Amino acid sequence: GESVGLHLPTLSVQEGDNSIINCAYSNSASDYFIWYKQESGKGPQFIIDIRSNMDKRQGQRVTVLLNKTVKHLSLQIAATQPGDSAVYFCAEILPWGGGKLIFGQGTELSVKP
Amino acid sequence: GAVVSQHPSWVICKSGTSVKIECRSLDFQATTMFWYRQFPKQSLMLMATSNEGSKATYEQGVEKDKFLINHASLTLSTLTVTSAHPEDSSFYICSATSGGGNQPQHFGDGTRLSIL
């Protein structure tokens, strides 16, 4: 059945601009963080990860920043393309959690051509 | 690499029937598989963790007798929704990992379950 829940935050950007998606995580003991991209009707797709001993990691067109002091993650996408339109989730893993992911709320990114 | 296949991708069935969803790791051995549920416009909610050869560990509030999980091999886990009702309609997603907490989880493409 249909659930009443939170609406996803949305971010709308122009094609070619840079996008910044933010995420607040919940547990200061988390030591591994992952960003996932989820397109409509599909499962999450791994984008980039970062461990707690780092504060920045770069991939192809993406950069993840980690600020452990304020428990904040961000995902920067350079030169955003229409194919980047999706929902983006951050996820944290606790060191004693057996690999369980704790997902954030998610942000819907919409890229205008 | 790291492909996870989920089947079926979409199923519609009558209230009261049981539905089985399969999750397969195609090119790696999955020591641990996870099952999630996702409602529209919401995040993924972990239902249970399944280790090969062991009983699944269910999250608080998830009925283990309603959501039966089997992980009999390193490449296959199944989720059976027993006596499904309309409130069980949701998007069910599995993930698999070979390395416990040190490796990213790889996700299937989900199963859209609609109970009439």
Coordinates of N, CA and C in Angstrom, one line a residue:
Chain A
G1 N 0.8 -1.2 0.0 CA 0.0 0.0 0.0 C 0.8 1.2 0.0
E2 N 0.2 2.3 -0.2 CA 1.0 3.6 -0.2 C 1.3 4.0 1.2
S3 N 2.5 4.6 1.3 CA 2.9 5.1 2.6 C 3.0 6.6 2.7
V4 N 2.7 7.1 3.8 CA 2.9 8.5 3.9 C 4.3 8.7 4.5
G5 N 5.1 9.4 3.8 CA 6.5 9.6 4.3 C 7.0 10.9 3.9
L6 N 8.3 11.1 4.2 CA 9.0 12.3 3.8 C 9.1 12.4 2.3
H7 N 9.1 13.6 1.8 CA 9.4 13.9 0.4 C 10.9 14.1 0.3
L8 N 11.5 13.6 -0.7 CA 12.9 13.7 -0.9 C 13.3 15.2 -1.1
P9 N 14.3 15.7 -0.5 CA 14.9 17.0 -0.9 C 15.3 16.9 -2.4
T10 N 15.1 18.0 -3.1 CA 15.4 18.0 -4.5 C 16.5 19.1 -4.8
L11 N 17.3 18.8 -5.8 CA 18.3 19.8 -6.2 C 18.2 19.9 -7.8
S12 N 18.0 21.0 -8.3 CA 17.8 21.2 -9.7 C 19.0 22.1 -10.2
V13 N 19.7 21.6 -11.2 CA 20.9 22.3 -11.7 C 20.8 22.3 -13.2
Q14 N 21.6 23.2 -13.8 CA 21.7 23.3 -15.2 C 22.8 22.4 -15.7
E15 N 22.5 21.8 -16.9 CA 23.5 21.0 -17.5 C 24.9 21.7 -17.6
G16 N 25.9 21.1 -17.2 CA 27.3 21.7 -17.3 C 27.7 22.3 -16.0
D17 N 26.8 22.7 -15.1 CA 27.1 23.2 -13.8 C 27.6 22.1 -12.9
N18 N 28.2 22.5 -11.8 CA 28.6 21.6 -10.8 C 27.5 21.4 -9.8
S19 N 27.4 20.2 -9.3 CA 26.3 19.9 -8.3 C 27.0 19.5 -6.9
I20 N 26.4 19.9 -5.9 CA 26.9 19.5 -4.5 C 25.7 19.0 -3.8
I21 N 25.8 17.7 -3.4 CA 24.8 17.1 -2.6 C 25.3 16.8 -1.2
N22 N 24.5 17.2 -0.2 CA 25.0 17.1 1.1 C 24.3 16.0 1.9
C23 N 24.9 15.5 2.9 CA 24.4 14.4 3.8 C 24.9 14.5 5.2
A24 N 24.0 14.4 6.1 CA 24.4 14.4 7.5 C 24.3 12.9 8.0
Y25 N 25.4 12.4 8.5 CA 25.2 11.0 9.0 C 25.0 11.0 10.5
S26 N 24.7 9.8 11.0 CA 24.1 9.8 12.4 C 25.1 9.3 13.4
N27 N 26.1 8.5 13.1 CA 26.9 7.9 14.2 C 28.4 8.3 14.0
S28 N 28.9 8.9 15.1 CA 30.3 9.4 15.0 C 31.3 8.2 15.0
A29 N 30.8 7.0 15.3 CA 31.7 5.8 15.2 C 31.8 5.2 13.8
S30 N 30.9 5.6 12.9 CA 31.0 5.1 11.5 C 32.3 5.3 10.9
D31 N 32.9 4.3 10.2 CA 34.2 4.4 9.7 C 34.3 4.2 8.2
Y32 N 33.2 4.1 7.6 CA 33.2 3.8 6.1 C 31.9 4.4 5.6
F33 N 32.1 5.2 4.5 CA 30.9 5.9 3.9 C 30.9 5.7 2.4
I34 N 29.7 5.5 1.9 CA 29.5 5.3 0.4 C 28.4 6.2 -0.1
W35 N 28.6 6.6 -1.3 CA 27.6 7.3 -2.1 C 27.0 6.4 -3.1
Y36 N 25.7 6.3 -3.2 CA 25.0 5.5 -4.2 C 24.1 6.4 -5.0
K37 N 23.9 6.0 -6.3 CA 23.0 6.7 -7.2 C 21.9 5.7 -7.5
Q38 N 20.7 6.1 -7.4 CA 19.5 5.3 -7.8 C 18.7 5.9 -8.8
E39 N 18.6 5.3 -10.0 CA 17.7 5.7 -11.0 C 16.3 5.1 -10.8
S40 N 15.4 5.7 -11.4 CA 14.0 5.2 -11.2 C 13.8 3.8 -11.5
G41 N 13.2 3.0 -10.6 CA 13.0 1.6 -10.9 C 14.2 0.7 -10.9
K42 N 15.3 1.2 -10.4 CA 16.5 0.4 -10.3 C 17.1 0.3 -8.9
G43 N 18.0 -0.5 -8.7 CA 18.7 -0.6 -7.4 C 19.8 0.5 -7.3
P44 N 20.3 0.8 -6.1 CA 21.4 1.7 -6.0 C 22.7 1.3 -6.7
Q45 N 23.4 2.2 -7.2 CA 24.6 2.0 -8.0 C 25.7 2.7 -7.2
F46 N 26.8 1.9 -6.9 CA 28.0 2.5 -6.2 C 28.6 3.6 -7.0
I47 N 28.9 4.7 -6.4 CA 29.6 5.9 -7.0 C 31.0 6.0 -6.5
I48 N 31.1 6.2 -5.2 CA 32.4 6.4 -4.6 C 32.3 6.2 -3.1
D49 N 33.4 5.8 -2.5 CA 33.4 5.6 -1.1 C 34.6 6.3 -0.4
I50 N 34.5 6.4 0.9 CA 35.6 7.1 1.6 C 35.7 6.5 3.0
R51 N 36.9 6.3 3.5 CA 37.0 5.8 4.9 C 37.3 6.9 5.8
S52 N 37.1 6.7 7.1 CA 37.1 7.8 8.1 C 38.5 8.4 8.3
N53 N 39.5 7.7 7.8 CA 40.9 8.3 7.9 C 41.2 9.2 6.8
M54 N 40.3 9.5 6.0 CA 40.4 10.5 4.9 C 39.4 11.6 5.0
D55 N 39.7 12.7 4.4 CA 38.7 13.8 4.3 C 38.3 14.1 2.9
K56 N 38.9 13.6 1.9 CA 38.6 13.9 0.6 C 39.0 12.7 -0.3
R57 N 38.2 12.4 -1.3 CA 38.5 11.4 -2.3 C 37.9 11.7 -3.6
Q58 N 38.7 11.6 -4.7 CA 38.2 12.0 -6.0 C 38.1 10.8 -6.9
G59 N 37.0 10.8 -7.7 CA 36.8 9.8 -8.7 C 36.7 10.5 -10.1
Q60 N 36.1 9.9 -11.0 CA 35.9 10.5 -12.3 C 34.7 11.4 -12.2
R61 N 34.9 12.7 -12.3 CA 33.9 13.7 -12.2 C 33.2 13.9 -10.8
V62 N 33.6 13.0 -9.9 CA 33.0 13.1 -8.6 C 34.0 13.2 -7.5
T63 N 33.7 13.9 -6.5 CA 34.5 14.1 -5.3 C 33.7 14.0 -4.0
V64 N 34.2 13.2 -3.1 CA 33.5 13.1 -1.8 C 34.3 13.8 -0.7
L65 N 33.7 14.6 0.1 CA 34.3 15.3 1.2 C 33.7 14.8 2.5
L66 N 34.5 14.5 3.5 CA 34.1 14.0 4.8 C 34.5 15.0 5.9
N67 N 33.6 15.4 6.6 CA 33.9 16.3 7.8 C 33.4 15.5 9.0
K68 N 34.3 14.9 9.7 CA 33.9 14.1 10.9 C 33.5 14.9 12.1
T69 N 34.0 16.1 12.1 CA 33.7 17.0 13.3 C 32.2 17.3 13.3
V70 N 31.6 17.5 12.2 CA 30.1 17.8 12.2 C 29.3 16.7 11.5
K71 N 30.0 15.6 11.3 CA 29.3 14.4 10.8 C 28.6 14.7 9.5
H72 N 29.4 15.2 8.5 CA 28.8 15.6 7.3 C 29.6 15.1 6.1
L73 N 28.9 14.7 5.1 CA 29.4 14.2 3.8 C 28.9 15.0 2.7
S74 N 29.7 15.2 1.7 CA 29.1 15.9 0.5 C 29.7 15.1 -0.7
L75 N 28.9 15.2 -1.8 CA 29.2 14.6 -3.1 C 29.2 15.7 -4.1
Q76 N 30.3 16.0 -4.7 CA 30.4 17.0 -5.7 C 30.5 16.3 -7.1
I77 N 29.6 16.7 -8.0 CA 29.6 16.2 -9.4 C 30.0 17.4 -10.3
A78 N 31.1 17.2 -11.0 CA 31.5 18.2 -11.9 C 30.8 18.1 -13.3
A79 N 30.5 19.2 -13.9 CA 30.0 19.3 -15.2 C 28.8 18.3 -15.3
T80 N 27.8 18.6 -14.5 CA 26.6 17.7 -14.4 C 25.9 17.5 -15.8
Q81 N 25.6 16.2 -16.0 CA 25.0 15.9 -17.3 C 23.5 15.4 -17.0
P82 N 22.7 15.4 -18.1 CA 21.3 14.8 -17.9 C 21.3 13.4 -17.4
G83 N 22.3 12.6 -17.7 CA 22.3 11.2 -17.2 C 22.6 11.1 -15.7
D84 N 23.0 12.3 -15.1 CA 23.2 12.3 -13.7 C 21.9 12.4 -12.9
S85 N 20.8 12.7 -13.6 CA 19.6 12.8 -12.9 C 19.2 11.5 -12.2
A86 N 19.0 11.6 -10.9 CA 18.7 10.4 -10.1 C 18.5 10.8 -8.7
V87 N 18.3 9.8 -7.8 CA 18.3 10.0 -6.4 C 19.7 9.6 -5.9
Y88 N 20.3 10.4 -5.0 CA 21.6 10.1 -4.5 C 21.4 9.8 -3.0
F89 N 22.0 8.7 -2.5 CA 22.0 8.4 -1.1 C 23.4 8.3 -0.6
C90 N 23.6 8.8 0.6 CA 24.8 8.5 1.3 C 24.5 7.3 2.3
A91 N 25.5 6.6 2.6 CA 25.3 5.5 3.5 C 26.5 5.3 4.4
E92 N 26.3 5.0 5.6 CA 27.4 4.8 6.6 C 27.5 3.4 7.1
I93 N 28.6 3.0 7.5 CA 28.8 1.6 8.0 C 29.5 1.7 9.4
L94 N 28.9 1.1 10.3 CA 29.5 1.0 11.7 C 30.6 -0.1 11.7
P95 N 31.7 0.1 12.4 CA 32.7 -0.9 12.5 C 32.3 -2.2 13.1
W96 N 31.2 -2.2 13.9 CA 30.8 -3.5 14.5 C 29.5 -3.9 13.9
G97 N 29.1 -3.4 12.8 CA 27.7 -3.6 12.3 C 27.6 -4.8 11.3
G98 N 28.7 -5.5 11.1 CA 28.7 -6.6 10.2 C 28.5 -6.2 8.8
G99 N 28.8 -5.0 8.4 CA 28.6 -4.5 7.1 C 27.3 -3.9 6.8
K100 N 26.5 -3.8 7.8 CA 25.1 -3.1 7.5 C 25.3 -1.7 7.1
L101 N 24.6 -1.3 6.1 CA 24.5 0.1 5.6 C 23.4 0.8 6.3
I102 N 23.7 2.0 6.7 CA 22.6 2.9 7.2 C 22.5 4.0 6.2
F103 N 21.3 4.0 5.5 CA 21.1 5.0 4.5 C 20.6 6.3 5.0
G104 N 21.1 7.4 4.3 CA 20.5 8.7 4.6 C 19.2 8.8 3.8
Q105 N 18.7 10.0 4.0 CA 17.3 10.3 3.4 C 17.3 10.3 1.9
G106 N 18.4 10.7 1.3 CA 18.4 10.8 -0.2 C 18.1 12.2 -0.7
T107 N 18.7 12.5 -1.9 CA 18.4 13.8 -2.5 C 18.2 13.5 -4.0
E108 N 17.1 14.1 -4.5 CA 16.8 13.9 -5.9 C 17.4 15.0 -6.8
L109 N 18.3 14.6 -7.7 CA 19.0 15.6 -8.5 C 18.3 15.6 -9.9
S110 N 17.9 16.8 -10.3 CA 17.3 17.0 -11.6 C 18.2 17.9 -12.4
V111 N 18.6 17.5 -13.6 CA 19.5 18.2 -14.5 C 18.7 18.8 -15.6
K112 N 18.7 20.1 -15.8 CA 18.0 20.7 -16.9 C 18.9 20.9 -18.1
P113 N 18.4 20.5 -19.2 CA 19.3 20.6 -20.4 C 19.4 22.0 -20.9
Chain B
G1 N 32.3 -6.2 -13.5 CA 32.3 -7.2 -12.4 C 31.3 -6.8 -11.4
A2 N 31.1 -7.7 -10.3 CA 30.2 -7.4 -9.2 C 28.8 -7.2 -9.6
V3 N 28.3 -8.2 -10.4 CA 26.9 -8.1 -10.9 C 26.0 -8.9 -10.0
V4 N 24.9 -8.2 -9.6 CA 23.8 -8.9 -8.8 C 22.5 -8.9 -9.6
S5 N 22.0 -10.1 -9.7 CA 20.8 -10.2 -10.5 C 19.6 -10.5 -9.6
Q6 N 18.5 -9.9 -9.8 CA 17.3 -10.1 -9.0 C 16.1 -10.5 -9.9
H7 N 15.4 -11.5 -9.4 CA 14.3 -12.0 -10.2 C 13.1 -12.4 -9.4
P8 N 11.9 -12.1 -9.7 CA 11.5 -11.3 -10.9 C 11.7 -9.8 -10.7
S9 N 11.6 -9.0 -11.7 CA 11.7 -7.6 -11.6 C 10.4 -6.9 -11.2
W10 N 9.3 -7.7 -11.5 CA 8.0 -7.1 -11.2 C 7.0 -8.3 -11.0
V11 N 6.2 -8.2 -10.0 CA 5.2 -9.3 -9.8 C 3.9 -8.7 -9.2
I12 N 2.8 -9.2 -9.7 CA 1.5 -8.8 -9.2 C 0.8 -10.1 -8.8
C13 N 0.3 -10.1 -7.6 CA -0.4 -11.3 -7.2 C -1.6 -10.9 -6.3
K14 N -2.4 -11.9 -6.0 CA -3.6 -11.8 -5.2 C -3.2 -11.8 -3.7
S15 N -4.0 -11.1 -2.9 CA -3.8 -11.2 -1.5 C -3.9 -12.6 -1.0
G16 N -3.0 -13.0 -0.1 CA -3.0 -14.3 0.5 C -2.0 -15.3 -0.1
T17 N -1.5 -14.9 -1.3 CA -0.5 -15.8 -1.9 C 0.9 -15.5 -1.4
S18 N 1.8 -16.4 -1.6 CA 3.2 -16.2 -1.2 C 4.1 -16.0 -2.5
V19 N 5.0 -15.1 -2.3 CA 5.9 -14.7 -3.4 C 7.3 -14.9 -3.1
K20 N 8.1 -15.5 -4.0 CA 9.5 -15.7 -3.8 C 10.3 -14.8 -4.7
I21 N 11.3 -14.2 -4.1 CA 12.2 -13.3 -4.9 C 13.6 -13.9 -4.8
E22 N 14.3 -13.9 -5.9 CA 15.6 -14.5 -5.9 C 16.7 -13.4 -6.1
C23 N 17.8 -13.6 -5.4 CA 18.9 -12.7 -5.6 C 20.2 -13.5 -5.8
R24 N 20.8 -13.2 -7.0 CA 22.0 -14.0 -7.3 C 23.2 -13.1 -7.6
S25 N 24.4 -13.5 -7.0 CA 25.6 -12.8 -7.4 C 26.2 -13.6 -8.6
L26 N 26.4 -12.9 -9.7 CA 26.7 -13.6 -10.9 C 28.2 -13.9 -11.1
D27 N 29.1 -13.0 -10.6 CA 30.5 -13.1 -10.8 C 31.4 -13.0 -9.6
F28 N 30.8 -13.2 -8.4 CA 31.5 -13.3 -7.2 C 30.8 -14.1 -6.2
Q29 N 31.5 -14.5 -5.2 CA 30.9 -15.3 -4.1 C 30.4 -14.3 -3.0
A30 N 29.2 -14.3 -2.7 CA 28.6 -13.4 -1.7 C 28.4 -14.1 -0.4
T31 N 29.4 -13.8 0.5 CA 29.3 -14.4 1.8 C 28.1 -13.8 2.6
T32 N 27.8 -12.5 2.3 CA 26.7 -11.9 3.0 C 25.7 -11.2 2.0
M33 N 24.5 -11.4 2.2 CA 23.5 -10.7 1.4 C 22.5 -10.0 2.3
F34 N 22.0 -8.9 1.8 CA 21.1 -8.0 2.6 C 19.8 -7.9 1.8
W35 N 18.7 -7.7 2.5 CA 17.4 -7.5 1.9 C 16.9 -6.2 2.4
Y36 N 16.4 -5.3 1.5 CA 15.9 -4.0 1.8 C 14.5 -3.9 1.3
R37 N 13.8 -2.9 1.9 CA 12.5 -2.5 1.4 C 12.5 -1.0 1.2
Q38 N 11.8 -0.6 0.1 CA 11.8 0.8 -0.2 C 10.4 1.3 -0.6
F39 N 9.8 2.2 0.1 CA 8.6 2.8 -0.3 C 8.9 4.0 -1.2
P40 N 7.9 4.4 -2.0 CA 8.1 5.5 -2.9 C 8.6 6.8 -2.2
K41 N 9.6 7.4 -2.8 CA 10.1 8.7 -2.4 C 10.8 8.5 -1.0
Q42 N 11.1 7.3 -0.6 CA 11.8 7.1 0.7 C 13.1 6.4 0.5
S43 N 13.8 6.3 1.6 CA 15.1 5.7 1.6 C 15.0 4.2 1.7
L44 N 16.1 3.5 1.6 CA 16.1 2.0 1.7 C 16.1 1.7 3.2
M45 N 15.2 0.7 3.6 CA 15.2 0.2 4.9 C 15.6 -1.2 5.0
L46 N 16.7 -1.5 5.8 CA 17.2 -2.8 5.9 C 16.2 -3.7 6.6
M47 N 15.9 -4.9 6.0 CA 15.0 -5.8 6.6 C 15.8 -6.9 7.3
A48 N 16.8 -7.5 6.7 CA 17.5 -8.6 7.3 C 18.9 -8.7 6.6
T49 N 19.8 -9.4 7.4 CA 21.1 -9.7 6.9 C 21.2 -11.2 6.8
S50 N 21.8 -11.7 5.7 CA 21.8 -13.2 5.5 C 23.2 -13.6 5.2
N51 N 23.8 -14.5 6.0 CA 25.1 -15.1 5.8 C 24.9 -16.5 5.3
E52 N 25.7 -16.9 4.3 CA 25.6 -18.2 3.7 C 25.7 -19.3 4.7
G53 N 24.7 -20.2 4.7 CA 24.7 -21.3 5.6 C 24.2 -21.0 7.0
S54 N 23.8 -19.8 7.3 CA 23.3 -19.4 8.6 C 21.9 -18.8 8.5
K55 N 21.2 -18.8 9.7 CA 19.9 -18.2 9.7 C 20.1 -16.7 9.5
A56 N 19.1 -16.1 8.9 CA 19.1 -14.6 8.7 C 18.9 -13.9 10.0
T57 N 19.5 -12.7 10.1 CA 19.3 -11.8 11.2 C 18.4 -10.7 10.8
Y58 N 17.3 -10.6 11.5 CA 16.2 -9.6 11.1 C 16.3 -8.3 11.9
E59 N 16.0 -7.2 11.2 CA 16.0 -5.9 11.9 C 14.7 -5.9 12.8
Q60 N 14.8 -5.0 13.8 CA 13.7 -4.8 14.7 C 12.4 -4.4 13.9
G61 N 11.3 -5.1 14.2 CA 10.1 -4.8 13.6 C 9.8 -5.6 12.3
V62 N 10.7 -6.3 11.9 CA 10.5 -7.2 10.7 C 10.1 -8.6 11.1
E63 N 9.0 -9.0 10.6 CA 8.5 -10.3 11.0 C 9.2 -11.5 10.3
K64 N 10.0 -12.3 11.0 CA 10.7 -13.3 10.3 C 9.9 -14.4 9.8
D65 N 8.7 -14.6 10.4 CA 7.8 -15.7 9.8 C 7.1 -15.2 8.6
K66 N 7.0 -13.9 8.4 CA 6.4 -13.4 7.2 C 7.4 -13.2 6.0
F67 N 8.6 -12.9 6.4 CA 9.6 -12.7 5.3 C 10.7 -13.7 5.5
L68 N 10.5 -14.8 4.8 CA 11.4 -16.0 5.0 C 12.6 -15.8 4.1
I69 N 13.8 -15.9 4.7 CA 15.0 -15.7 3.9 C 15.9 -17.0 4.0
N70 N 16.3 -17.4 2.8 CA 17.2 -18.5 2.7 C 18.5 -18.1 1.9
H71 N 19.6 -18.5 2.4 CA 20.9 -18.2 1.8 C 21.7 -19.5 1.7
A72 N 21.3 -20.4 0.8 CA 21.8 -21.8 0.9 C 23.2 -21.9 0.1
S73 N 23.5 -20.9 -0.7 CA 24.8 -21.0 -1.4 C 25.4 -19.6 -1.5
L74 N 26.7 -19.6 -1.9 CA 27.4 -18.3 -2.0 C 27.0 -17.4 -3.1
T75 N 26.0 -17.9 -3.9 CA 25.6 -17.1 -5.0 C 24.1 -16.8 -5.0
L76 N 23.3 -17.4 -4.1 CA 21.9 -17.3 -4.1 C 21.3 -17.1 -2.8
S77 N 20.4 -16.0 -2.7 CA 19.6 -15.8 -1.5 C 18.2 -15.6 -2.0
T78 N 17.2 -16.1 -1.2 CA 15.8 -15.9 -1.6 C 15.0 -15.3 -0.5
L79 N 14.1 -14.4 -0.8 CA 13.2 -13.8 0.1 C 11.8 -14.3 -0.3
T80 N 11.1 -14.9 0.6 CA 9.7 -15.3 0.4 C 8.8 -14.5 1.3
V81 N 7.8 -13.7 0.6 CA 6.8 -13.0 1.4 C 5.6 -13.9 1.5
T82 N 5.4 -14.4 2.7 CA 4.3 -15.3 2.9 C 3.0 -14.6 3.1
S83 N 1.9 -15.2 2.6 CA 0.5 -14.7 2.8 C 0.5 -13.2 2.6
A84 N 0.9 -12.8 1.4 CA 1.1 -11.3 1.2 C -0.2 -10.6 1.2
H85 N -0.2 -9.4 1.7 CA -1.3 -8.5 1.7 C -1.0 -7.2 1.1
P86 N -2.0 -6.4 0.7 CA -1.7 -5.1 0.0 C -0.6 -4.2 0.7
E87 N -0.6 -4.2 2.1 CA 0.4 -3.4 2.8 C 1.8 -3.9 2.6
D88 N 2.0 -5.1 2.0 CA 3.3 -5.6 1.7 C 3.8 -5.1 0.3
S89 N 3.0 -4.5 -0.4 CA 3.4 -3.9 -1.7 C 4.5 -2.9 -1.5
S90 N 5.6 -3.1 -2.2 CA 6.7 -2.3 -2.0 C 7.8 -2.6 -3.1
F91 N 8.9 -2.0 -3.0 CA 10.0 -2.3 -3.9 C 11.1 -3.0 -3.0
Y92 N 11.4 -4.2 -3.3 CA 12.3 -5.0 -2.5 C 13.6 -5.1 -3.3
I93 N 14.7 -4.8 -2.5 CA 16.0 -4.8 -3.2 C 17.0 -5.7 -2.4
C94 N 17.8 -6.4 -3.1 CA 18.8 -7.2 -2.4 C 20.2 -6.6 -2.7
S95 N 21.1 -6.9 -1.8 CA 22.5 -6.5 -2.1 C 23.4 -7.7 -1.7
A96 N 24.6 -7.7 -2.2 CA 25.5 -8.7 -1.8 C 26.9 -8.2 -1.7
T97 N 27.7 -8.8 -0.8 CA 29.1 -8.4 -0.6 C 29.9 -9.6 -0.3
S98 N 31.2 -9.5 -0.7 CA 32.1 -10.7 -0.5 C 33.0 -10.5 0.7
G99 N 33.0 -9.2 1.2 CA 34.0 -8.9 2.2 C 33.5 -8.4 3.5
G100 N 32.2 -8.6 3.9 CA 31.8 -8.1 5.1 C 31.7 -6.6 5.1
G101 N 32.2 -6.0 6.2 CA 32.0 -4.6 6.3 C 33.1 -3.8 5.6
N102 N 34.0 -4.4 5.0 CA 35.1 -3.7 4.4 C 35.0 -3.5 2.9
Q103 N 33.9 -4.0 2.3 CA 33.7 -3.9 0.9 C 32.3 -3.4 0.6
P104 N 32.2 -2.6 -0.5 CA 30.9 -2.0 -0.8 C 29.9 -3.1 -1.1
Q105 N 28.6 -2.9 -0.9 CA 27.6 -3.8 -1.3 C 27.2 -3.5 -2.7
H106 N 26.9 -4.5 -3.4 CA 26.4 -4.4 -4.8 C 25.0 -4.8 -4.9
F107 N 24.2 -3.9 -5.5 CA 22.7 -4.1 -5.4 C 22.1 -4.7 -6.7
G108 N 21.1 -5.5 -6.5 CA 20.2 -5.9 -7.6 C 19.3 -4.7 -8.0
D109 N 18.6 -5.0 -9.1 CA 17.7 -3.9 -9.6 C 16.3 -3.9 -9.0
G110 N 16.1 -4.7 -8.0 CA 14.9 -4.6 -7.2 C 13.8 -5.4 -7.8
T111 N 12.8 -5.6 -7.0 CA 11.5 -6.3 -7.4 C 10.4 -5.5 -7.0
R112 N 9.6 -5.1 -7.9 CA 8.4 -4.3 -7.6 C 7.2 -5.3 -7.3
L113 N 6.8 -5.3 -6.1 CA 5.7 -6.3 -5.6 C 4.4 -5.5 -5.4
S114 N 3.4 -5.9 -6.1 CA 2.1 -5.3 -6.0 C 1.1 -6.4 -5.6
I115 N 0.5 -6.2 -4.5 CA -0.5 -7.2 -4.0 C -1.9 -6.6 -4.1
L116 N -2.8 -7.3 -4.8 CA -4.1 -6.8 -5.1 C -5.1 -7.2 -4.0

